[in-house]
Amino acid sequence: MNTDQKLSGKVALITGASKGLGKAMALAFADAGAQLALASRDTELLMAVQTECRARGAEAEIFKTDVTSEEQVDQLRRDVLTRFGKVTILINNAGINIRRPITEFTLAEWHQILDTNLTSVFLMCRAFVPHLATGCGRIINLASMMAHVSIAHRVPYSASKFGILGLTKSLALELAAEGITVNAISPGPCATEINAPILSNPELLAKFTAQLPVGRFGKPEEVAAVVSFLLSD
């Protein structure tokens, strides 16, 4: 357990907190002393993350939420503020990916990816920006390497992550005078559930790994470390 309590007294709301990068960030913030509001659609997995955070001495509550729903995001805002009274840190991490040629995508799948990866960031920021602490509020949006250098069969995913960069840049300018920082990070491929189709296929994994300068997929805790830096004073 890390005894560094740099986030003591701060409330961090994380979407997609039930697994992968969201879980890694939750555990890192727990070690840093933050109070945690953990949001996801999967209550069972959220409860497991909550248990781990509490074992590290953190105050952690779970909120079952579909962040593509305006009504559920508004309810999340009410519930989190009722429970904690404030939000200092907003982590927009929820995301999905579907890999296939564009001619095989349905419009419903396009909307599913854009709504989960991009529209949810808009909804969350709109709901929580008025409640972020002036002078110390932090927003971190999870973009992707795919927002900079894309590959085939990722059209909706890449489009959503490019959109996050534009949203982040505009919102950062909008909130700068209030002392609220807005950043996006763009991880390369990480060993998380979203990349299970690659990680479980030895031939495909070898092909991907050969293109990575470090010769391996990233670790969730490495991304959490970058986010923790961006939350610092």
PDB file of C-alpha atoms in Angstrom:
ATOM      1  CA  MET A   1       0.000   0.000   0.000  1.00  0.00           C
ATOM      2  CA  ASN A   2       1.231   3.466  -0.912  1.00  0.00           C
ATOM      3  CA  THR A   3       1.163   5.865   2.021  1.00  0.00           C
ATOM      4  CA  ASP A   4       1.439   8.965  -0.175  1.00  0.00           C
ATOM      5  CA  GLN A   5      -1.837  10.838   0.404  1.00  0.00           C
ATOM      6  CA  LYS A   6      -1.579  13.537  -2.274  1.00  0.00           C
ATOM      7  CA  LEU A   7      -5.292  13.283  -3.074  1.00  0.00           C
ATOM      8  CA  SER A   8      -6.506  13.387   0.511  1.00  0.00           C
ATOM      9  CA  GLY A   9      -9.748  15.361   0.811  1.00  0.00           C
ATOM     10  CA  LYS A  10     -10.485  15.143  -2.903  1.00  0.00           C
ATOM     11  CA  VAL A  11     -13.420  13.339  -4.485  1.00  0.00           C
ATOM     12  CA  ALA A  12     -12.677  11.466  -7.706  1.00  0.00           C
ATOM     13  CA  LEU A  13     -15.474  10.290  -9.996  1.00  0.00           C
ATOM     14  CA  ILE A  14     -14.391   7.596 -12.461  1.00  0.00           C
ATOM     15  CA  THR A  15     -16.545   6.234 -15.268  1.00  0.00           C
ATOM     16  CA  GLY A  16     -15.842   2.748 -16.554  1.00  0.00           C
ATOM     17  CA  ALA A  17     -14.409   2.031 -13.110  1.00  0.00           C
ATOM     18  CA  SER A  18     -15.287  -1.666 -12.996  1.00  0.00           C
ATOM     19  CA  LYS A  19     -12.236  -2.991 -14.868  1.00  0.00           C
ATOM     20  CA  GLY A  20      -9.177  -2.185 -16.954  1.00  0.00           C
ATOM     21  CA  LEU A  21      -7.817   1.343 -16.809  1.00  0.00           C
ATOM     22  CA  GLY A  22     -10.725   2.530 -14.663  1.00  0.00           C
ATOM     23  CA  LYS A  23      -9.969  -0.040 -11.999  1.00  0.00           C
ATOM     24  CA  ALA A  24      -6.242   0.734 -12.101  1.00  0.00           C
ATOM     25  CA  MET A  25      -6.944   4.431 -11.595  1.00  0.00           C
ATOM     26  CA  ALA A  26      -9.369   3.718  -8.763  1.00  0.00           C
ATOM     27  CA  LEU A  27      -6.728   1.711  -6.908  1.00  0.00           C
ATOM     28  CA  ALA A  28      -4.053   4.347  -7.503  1.00  0.00           C
ATOM     29  CA  PHE A  29      -6.352   7.103  -6.236  1.00  0.00           C
ATOM     30  CA  ALA A  30      -7.279   4.979  -3.236  1.00  0.00           C
ATOM     31  CA  ASP A  31      -3.605   4.745  -2.321  1.00  0.00           C
ATOM     32  CA  ALA A  32      -3.333   8.510  -2.731  1.00  0.00           C
ATOM     33  CA  GLY A  33      -6.140   9.132  -0.227  1.00  0.00           C
ATOM     34  CA  ALA A  34      -8.985  10.196  -2.506  1.00  0.00           C
ATOM     35  CA  GLN A  35     -12.642   9.558  -1.851  1.00  0.00           C
ATOM     36  CA  LEU A  36     -13.992   7.547  -4.768  1.00  0.00           C
ATOM     37  CA  ALA A  37     -17.233   7.577  -6.738  1.00  0.00           C
ATOM     38  CA  LEU A  38     -17.073   4.545  -9.008  1.00  0.00           C
ATOM     39  CA  ALA A  39     -19.476   4.426 -11.964  1.00  0.00           C
ATOM     40  CA  SER A  40     -20.169   1.613 -14.421  1.00  0.00           C
ATOM     41  CA  ARG A  41     -22.993  -0.503 -15.784  1.00  0.00           C
ATOM     42  CA  ASP A  42     -21.638  -3.654 -14.092  1.00  0.00           C
ATOM     43  CA  THR A  43     -22.593  -3.633 -10.415  1.00  0.00           C
ATOM     44  CA  GLU A  44     -20.895  -6.940  -9.601  1.00  0.00           C
ATOM     45  CA  LEU A  45     -17.503  -5.855 -10.939  1.00  0.00           C
ATOM     46  CA  LEU A  46     -17.911  -2.424  -9.332  1.00  0.00           C
ATOM     47  CA  MET A  47     -18.441  -4.041  -5.957  1.00  0.00           C
ATOM     48  CA  ALA A  48     -15.198  -5.981  -6.349  1.00  0.00           C
ATOM     49  CA  VAL A  49     -13.285  -2.768  -7.121  1.00  0.00           C
ATOM     50  CA  GLN A  50     -14.983  -1.045  -4.185  1.00  0.00           C
ATOM     51  CA  THR A  51     -13.833  -3.847  -1.879  1.00  0.00           C
ATOM     52  CA  GLU A  52     -10.221  -3.464  -3.057  1.00  0.00           C
ATOM     53  CA  CYS A  53     -10.321   0.304  -2.624  1.00  0.00           C
ATOM     54  CA  ARG A  54     -11.757   0.040   0.867  1.00  0.00           C
ATOM     55  CA  ALA A  55      -9.083  -2.512   1.759  1.00  0.00           C
ATOM     56  CA  ARG A  56      -6.565   0.226   0.963  1.00  0.00           C
ATOM     57  CA  GLY A  57      -8.293   2.546   3.413  1.00  0.00           C
ATOM     58  CA  ALA A  58     -10.254   4.603   0.901  1.00  0.00           C
ATOM     59  CA  GLU A  59     -13.854   5.735   1.103  1.00  0.00           C
ATOM     60  CA  ALA A  60     -15.488   4.320  -2.025  1.00  0.00           C
ATOM     61  CA  GLU A  61     -19.088   4.200  -3.240  1.00  0.00           C
ATOM     62  CA  ILE A  62     -20.492   2.618  -6.384  1.00  0.00           C
ATOM     63  CA  PHE A  63     -23.067   4.042  -8.782  1.00  0.00           C
ATOM     64  CA  LYS A  64     -24.613   1.857 -11.479  1.00  0.00           C
ATOM     65  CA  THR A  65     -24.832   4.160 -14.485  1.00  0.00           C
ATOM     66  CA  ASP A  66     -25.114   4.021 -18.256  1.00  0.00           C
ATOM     67  CA  VAL A  67     -23.149   7.140 -19.200  1.00  0.00           C
ATOM     68  CA  THR A  68     -24.748   7.231 -22.668  1.00  0.00           C
ATOM     69  CA  SER A  69     -28.063   8.123 -21.007  1.00  0.00           C
ATOM     70  CA  GLU A  70     -28.721  11.796 -20.262  1.00  0.00           C
ATOM     71  CA  GLU A  71     -31.212  10.819 -17.558  1.00  0.00           C
ATOM     72  CA  GLN A  72     -28.822   8.426 -15.841  1.00  0.00           C
ATOM     73  CA  VAL A  73     -25.958  10.925 -15.931  1.00  0.00           C
ATOM     74  CA  ASP A  74     -28.214  13.526 -14.317  1.00  0.00           C
ATOM     75  CA  GLN A  75     -29.158  10.976 -11.653  1.00  0.00           C
ATOM     76  CA  LEU A  76     -25.483  10.177 -11.123  1.00  0.00           C
ATOM     77  CA  ARG A  77     -24.796  13.872 -10.546  1.00  0.00           C
ATOM     78  CA  ARG A  78     -27.522  14.066  -7.927  1.00  0.00           C
ATOM     79  CA  ASP A  79     -26.426  10.861  -6.208  1.00  0.00           C
ATOM     80  CA  VAL A  80     -22.712  11.703  -6.098  1.00  0.00           C
ATOM     81  CA  LEU A  81     -23.304  15.219  -4.797  1.00  0.00           C
ATOM     82  CA  THR A  82     -25.721  13.904  -2.184  1.00  0.00           C
ATOM     83  CA  ARG A  83     -23.153  11.357  -1.022  1.00  0.00           C
ATOM     84  CA  PHE A  84     -19.950  13.415  -1.183  1.00  0.00           C
ATOM     85  CA  GLY A  85     -21.078  17.028  -1.438  1.00  0.00           C
ATOM     86  CA  LYS A  86     -18.565  17.846  -4.165  1.00  0.00           C
ATOM     87  CA  VAL A  87     -16.491  16.500  -7.048  1.00  0.00           C
ATOM     88  CA  THR A  88     -12.849  17.506  -7.423  1.00  0.00           C
ATOM     89  CA  ILE A  89     -11.734  15.089 -10.125  1.00  0.00           C
ATOM     90  CA  LEU A  90     -13.679  13.779 -13.120  1.00  0.00           C
ATOM     91  CA  ILE A  91     -12.211  10.862 -15.069  1.00  0.00           C
ATOM     92  CA  ASN A  92     -14.055  10.088 -18.318  1.00  0.00           C
ATOM     93  CA  ASN A  93     -12.822   6.583 -18.991  1.00  0.00           C
ATOM     94  CA  ALA A  94     -15.832   4.578 -20.214  1.00  0.00           C
ATOM     95  CA  GLY A  95     -15.224   3.166 -23.671  1.00  0.00           C
ATOM     96  CA  ILE A  96     -15.872   0.303 -26.077  1.00  0.00           C
ATOM     97  CA  ASN A  97     -14.481  -0.895 -29.387  1.00  0.00           C
ATOM     98  CA  ILE A  98     -15.749  -3.032 -32.245  1.00  0.00           C
ATOM     99  CA  ARG A  99     -13.254  -4.175 -34.873  1.00  0.00           C
ATOM    100  CA  ARG A 100     -14.478  -4.812 -38.429  1.00  0.00           C
ATOM    101  CA  PRO A 101     -14.483  -3.282 -41.941  1.00  0.00           C
ATOM    102  CA  ILE A 102     -16.669  -0.202 -42.380  1.00  0.00           C
ATOM    103  CA  THR A 103     -18.962  -2.009 -44.839  1.00  0.00           C
ATOM    104  CA  GLU A 104     -19.889  -4.472 -42.092  1.00  0.00           C
ATOM    105  CA  PHE A 105     -20.804  -1.836 -39.477  1.00  0.00           C
ATOM    106  CA  THR A 106     -24.430  -1.084 -38.758  1.00  0.00           C
ATOM    107  CA  LEU A 107     -25.574   2.435 -37.960  1.00  0.00           C
ATOM    108  CA  ALA A 108     -26.624   1.183 -34.520  1.00  0.00           C
ATOM    109  CA  GLU A 109     -23.058   0.006 -33.835  1.00  0.00           C
ATOM    110  CA  TRP A 110     -21.669   3.361 -35.007  1.00  0.00           C
ATOM    111  CA  HIS A 111     -23.957   5.157 -32.555  1.00  0.00           C
ATOM    112  CA  GLN A 112     -23.119   2.673 -29.794  1.00  0.00           C
ATOM    113  CA  ILE A 113     -19.397   3.430 -30.037  1.00  0.00           C
ATOM    114  CA  LEU A 114     -19.761   7.195 -30.500  1.00  0.00           C
ATOM    115  CA  ASP A 115     -22.289   7.454 -27.671  1.00  0.00           C
ATOM    116  CA  THR A 116     -20.166   5.425 -25.249  1.00  0.00           C
ATOM    117  CA  ASN A 117     -16.785   6.927 -26.078  1.00  0.00           C
ATOM    118  CA  LEU A 118     -17.598  10.541 -26.964  1.00  0.00           C
ATOM    119  CA  THR A 119     -21.158  11.608 -26.181  1.00  0.00           C
ATOM    120  CA  SER A 120     -20.732  10.304 -22.642  1.00  0.00           C
ATOM    121  CA  VAL A 121     -17.798  12.690 -22.138  1.00  0.00           C
ATOM    122  CA  PHE A 122     -19.972  15.613 -23.213  1.00  0.00           C
ATOM    123  CA  LEU A 123     -22.796  14.523 -20.903  1.00  0.00           C
ATOM    124  CA  MET A 124     -20.495  14.002 -17.927  1.00  0.00           C
ATOM    125  CA  CYS A 125     -18.661  17.295 -18.388  1.00  0.00           C
ATOM    126  CA  ARG A 126     -21.895  19.222 -18.844  1.00  0.00           C
ATOM    127  CA  ALA A 127     -23.326  17.689 -15.684  1.00  0.00           C
ATOM    128  CA  PHE A 128     -20.294  18.051 -13.415  1.00  0.00           C
ATOM    129  CA  VAL A 129     -18.405  21.158 -14.594  1.00  0.00           C
ATOM    130  CA  PRO A 130     -20.668  23.457 -12.522  1.00  0.00           C
ATOM    131  CA  HIS A 131     -19.744  21.449  -9.421  1.00  0.00           C
ATOM    132  CA  LEU A 132     -15.969  21.163  -9.905  1.00  0.00           C
ATOM    133  CA  ALA A 133     -13.915  23.086  -7.385  1.00  0.00           C
ATOM    134  CA  THR A 134     -12.590  26.357  -8.790  1.00  0.00           C
ATOM    135  CA  GLY A 135      -8.813  26.487  -8.656  1.00  0.00           C
ATOM    136  CA  CYS A 136      -8.271  22.770  -8.146  1.00  0.00           C
ATOM    137  CA  GLY A 137     -10.808  20.975 -10.347  1.00  0.00           C
ATOM    138  CA  ARG A 138      -9.428  18.369 -12.734  1.00  0.00           C
ATOM    139  CA  ILE A 139     -10.923  16.649 -15.780  1.00  0.00           C
ATOM    140  CA  ILE A 140      -9.071  13.798 -17.493  1.00  0.00           C
ATOM    141  CA  ASN A 141     -10.517  12.319 -20.685  1.00  0.00           C
ATOM    142  CA  LEU A 142      -9.245   8.995 -22.011  1.00  0.00           C
ATOM    143  CA  ALA A 143      -8.428   9.317 -25.695  1.00  0.00           C
ATOM    144  CA  SER A 144      -6.200   6.779 -27.452  1.00  0.00           C
ATOM    145  CA  MET A 145      -3.233   6.318 -29.735  1.00  0.00           C
ATOM    146  CA  MET A 146      -6.001   5.853 -32.311  1.00  0.00           C
ATOM    147  CA  ALA A 147      -6.669   9.591 -32.062  1.00  0.00           C
ATOM    148  CA  HIS A 148      -3.249  10.199 -33.643  1.00  0.00           C
ATOM    149  CA  VAL A 149      -2.186   7.186 -35.717  1.00  0.00           C
ATOM    150  CA  SER A 150      -5.006   4.871 -36.702  1.00  0.00           C
ATOM    151  CA  ILE A 151      -5.188   1.425 -38.261  1.00  0.00           C
ATOM    152  CA  ALA A 152      -7.733  -0.337 -40.447  1.00  0.00           C
ATOM    153  CA  HIS A 153     -11.057  -1.645 -39.156  1.00  0.00           C
ATOM    154  CA  ARG A 154     -11.305   0.972 -36.383  1.00  0.00           C
ATOM    155  CA  VAL A 155     -13.356   3.701 -38.066  1.00  0.00           C
ATOM    156  CA  PRO A 156     -15.943   4.446 -35.321  1.00  0.00           C
ATOM    157  CA  TYR A 157     -13.427   4.002 -32.512  1.00  0.00           C
ATOM    158  CA  SER A 158     -10.857   6.313 -34.116  1.00  0.00           C
ATOM    159  CA  ALA A 159     -13.517   8.891 -34.894  1.00  0.00           C
ATOM    160  CA  SER A 160     -14.681   8.879 -31.269  1.00  0.00           C
ATOM    161  CA  LYS A 161     -11.157   9.289 -29.926  1.00  0.00           C
ATOM    162  CA  PHE A 162     -10.332  12.109 -32.367  1.00  0.00           C
ATOM    163  CA  GLY A 163     -13.500  13.767 -31.078  1.00  0.00           C
ATOM    164  CA  ILE A 164     -12.309  13.523 -27.490  1.00  0.00           C
ATOM    165  CA  LEU A 165      -9.183  15.513 -28.376  1.00  0.00           C
ATOM    166  CA  GLY A 166     -11.254  18.323 -29.887  1.00  0.00           C
ATOM    167  CA  LEU A 167     -13.671  18.369 -26.958  1.00  0.00           C
ATOM    168  CA  THR A 168     -10.765  18.446 -24.502  1.00  0.00           C
ATOM    169  CA  LYS A 169      -8.958  21.322 -26.211  1.00  0.00           C
ATOM    170  CA  SER A 170     -12.078  23.480 -26.373  1.00  0.00           C
ATOM    171  CA  LEU A 171     -13.148  22.758 -22.804  1.00  0.00           C
ATOM    172  CA  ALA A 172      -9.637  23.419 -21.496  1.00  0.00           C
ATOM    173  CA  LEU A 173      -9.817  26.940 -22.934  1.00  0.00           C
ATOM    174  CA  GLU A 174     -13.329  27.412 -21.577  1.00  0.00           C
ATOM    175  CA  LEU A 175     -12.401  26.485 -17.998  1.00  0.00           C
ATOM    176  CA  ALA A 176      -8.826  27.797 -17.760  1.00  0.00           C
ATOM    177  CA  ALA A 177      -9.817  31.098 -16.148  1.00  0.00           C
ATOM    178  CA  GLU A 178     -11.519  29.167 -13.357  1.00  0.00           C
ATOM    179  CA  GLY A 179      -8.360  27.237 -12.558  1.00  0.00           C
ATOM    180  CA  ILE A 180      -9.881  23.954 -13.734  1.00  0.00           C
ATOM    181  CA  THR A 181      -7.543  21.902 -15.912  1.00  0.00           C
ATOM    182  CA  VAL A 182      -8.789  19.645 -18.697  1.00  0.00           C
ATOM    183  CA  ASN A 183      -6.465  17.077 -20.241  1.00  0.00           C
ATOM    184  CA  ALA A 184      -6.665  13.996 -22.416  1.00  0.00           C
ATOM    185  CA  ILE A 185      -4.221  11.127 -22.473  1.00  0.00           C
ATOM    186  CA  SER A 186      -3.737   8.794 -25.422  1.00  0.00           C
ATOM    187  CA  PRO A 187      -2.560   5.359 -24.305  1.00  0.00           C
ATOM    188  CA  GLY A 188      -1.197   2.877 -26.774  1.00  0.00           C
ATOM    189  CA  PRO A 189      -2.459  -0.701 -26.606  1.00  0.00           C
ATOM    190  CA  CYS A 190      -2.831  -1.828 -22.992  1.00  0.00           C
ATOM    191  CA  ALA A 191      -3.347  -5.251 -21.479  1.00  0.00           C
ATOM    192  CA  THR A 192      -6.996  -4.702 -20.588  1.00  0.00           C
ATOM    193  CA  GLU A 193     -10.306  -6.364 -21.372  1.00  0.00           C
ATOM    194  CA  ILE A 194     -10.985  -4.136 -24.385  1.00  0.00           C
ATOM    195  CA  ASN A 195      -7.980  -5.737 -26.108  1.00  0.00           C
ATOM    196  CA  ALA A 196      -8.918  -9.313 -25.232  1.00  0.00           C
ATOM    197  CA  PRO A 197      -9.451 -10.273 -28.922  1.00  0.00           C
ATOM    198  CA  ILE A 198      -5.795  -9.420 -29.571  1.00  0.00           C
ATOM    199  CA  LEU A 199      -4.325 -10.685 -26.304  1.00  0.00           C
ATOM    200  CA  SER A 200      -6.043 -14.057 -26.696  1.00  0.00           C
ATOM    201  CA  ASN A 201      -4.767 -14.576 -30.254  1.00  0.00           C
ATOM    202  CA  PRO A 202      -1.013 -15.422 -30.165  1.00  0.00           C
ATOM    203  CA  GLU A 203      -0.474 -14.732 -33.862  1.00  0.00           C
ATOM    204  CA  LEU A 204      -2.264 -11.378 -33.760  1.00  0.00           C
ATOM    205  CA  LEU A 205      -0.564 -10.453 -30.487  1.00  0.00           C
ATOM    206  CA  ALA A 206       2.869 -11.134 -31.967  1.00  0.00           C
ATOM    207  CA  LYS A 207       2.014  -8.965 -34.985  1.00  0.00           C
ATOM    208  CA  PHE A 208       0.901  -6.067 -32.752  1.00  0.00           C
ATOM    209  CA  THR A 209       3.789  -6.393 -30.328  1.00  0.00           C
ATOM    210  CA  ALA A 210       6.315  -6.318 -33.174  1.00  0.00           C
ATOM    211  CA  GLN A 211       5.120  -2.794 -34.032  1.00  0.00           C
ATOM    212  CA  LEU A 212       5.538  -1.463 -30.483  1.00  0.00           C
ATOM    213  CA  PRO A 213       8.866   0.216 -29.661  1.00  0.00           C
ATOM    214  CA  VAL A 214       8.924  -1.256 -26.138  1.00  0.00           C
ATOM    215  CA  GLY A 215       7.945  -4.685 -27.431  1.00  0.00           C
ATOM    216  CA  ARG A 216       4.938  -5.173 -25.152  1.00  0.00           C
ATOM    217  CA  PHE A 217       1.468  -3.896 -24.346  1.00  0.00           C
ATOM    218  CA  GLY A 218       1.162  -1.172 -21.726  1.00  0.00           C
ATOM    219  CA  LYS A 219       0.147  -1.935 -18.151  1.00  0.00           C
ATOM    220  CA  PRO A 220      -2.982  -0.302 -16.671  1.00  0.00           C
ATOM    221  CA  GLU A 221      -1.000   0.963 -13.689  1.00  0.00           C
ATOM    222  CA  GLU A 222       1.338   2.834 -16.048  1.00  0.00           C
ATOM    223  CA  VAL A 223      -1.613   4.808 -17.407  1.00  0.00           C
ATOM    224  CA  ALA A 224      -2.833   5.416 -13.854  1.00  0.00           C
ATOM    225  CA  ALA A 225       0.556   6.929 -13.029  1.00  0.00           C
ATOM    226  CA  VAL A 226       0.235   9.438 -15.885  1.00  0.00           C
ATOM    227  CA  VAL A 227      -3.253  10.403 -14.744  1.00  0.00           C
ATOM    228  CA  SER A 228      -2.043  10.839 -11.156  1.00  0.00           C
ATOM    229  CA  PHE A 229       0.621  13.273 -12.402  1.00  0.00           C
ATOM    230  CA  LEU A 230      -1.998  15.339 -14.235  1.00  0.00           C
ATOM    231  CA  LEU A 231      -4.027  15.564 -11.025  1.00  0.00           C
ATOM    232  CA  SER A 232      -1.135  16.988  -9.041  1.00  0.00           C
ATOM    233  CA  ASP A 233      -0.787  20.640  -8.085  1.00  0.00           C
TER     234      ASP A 233
END
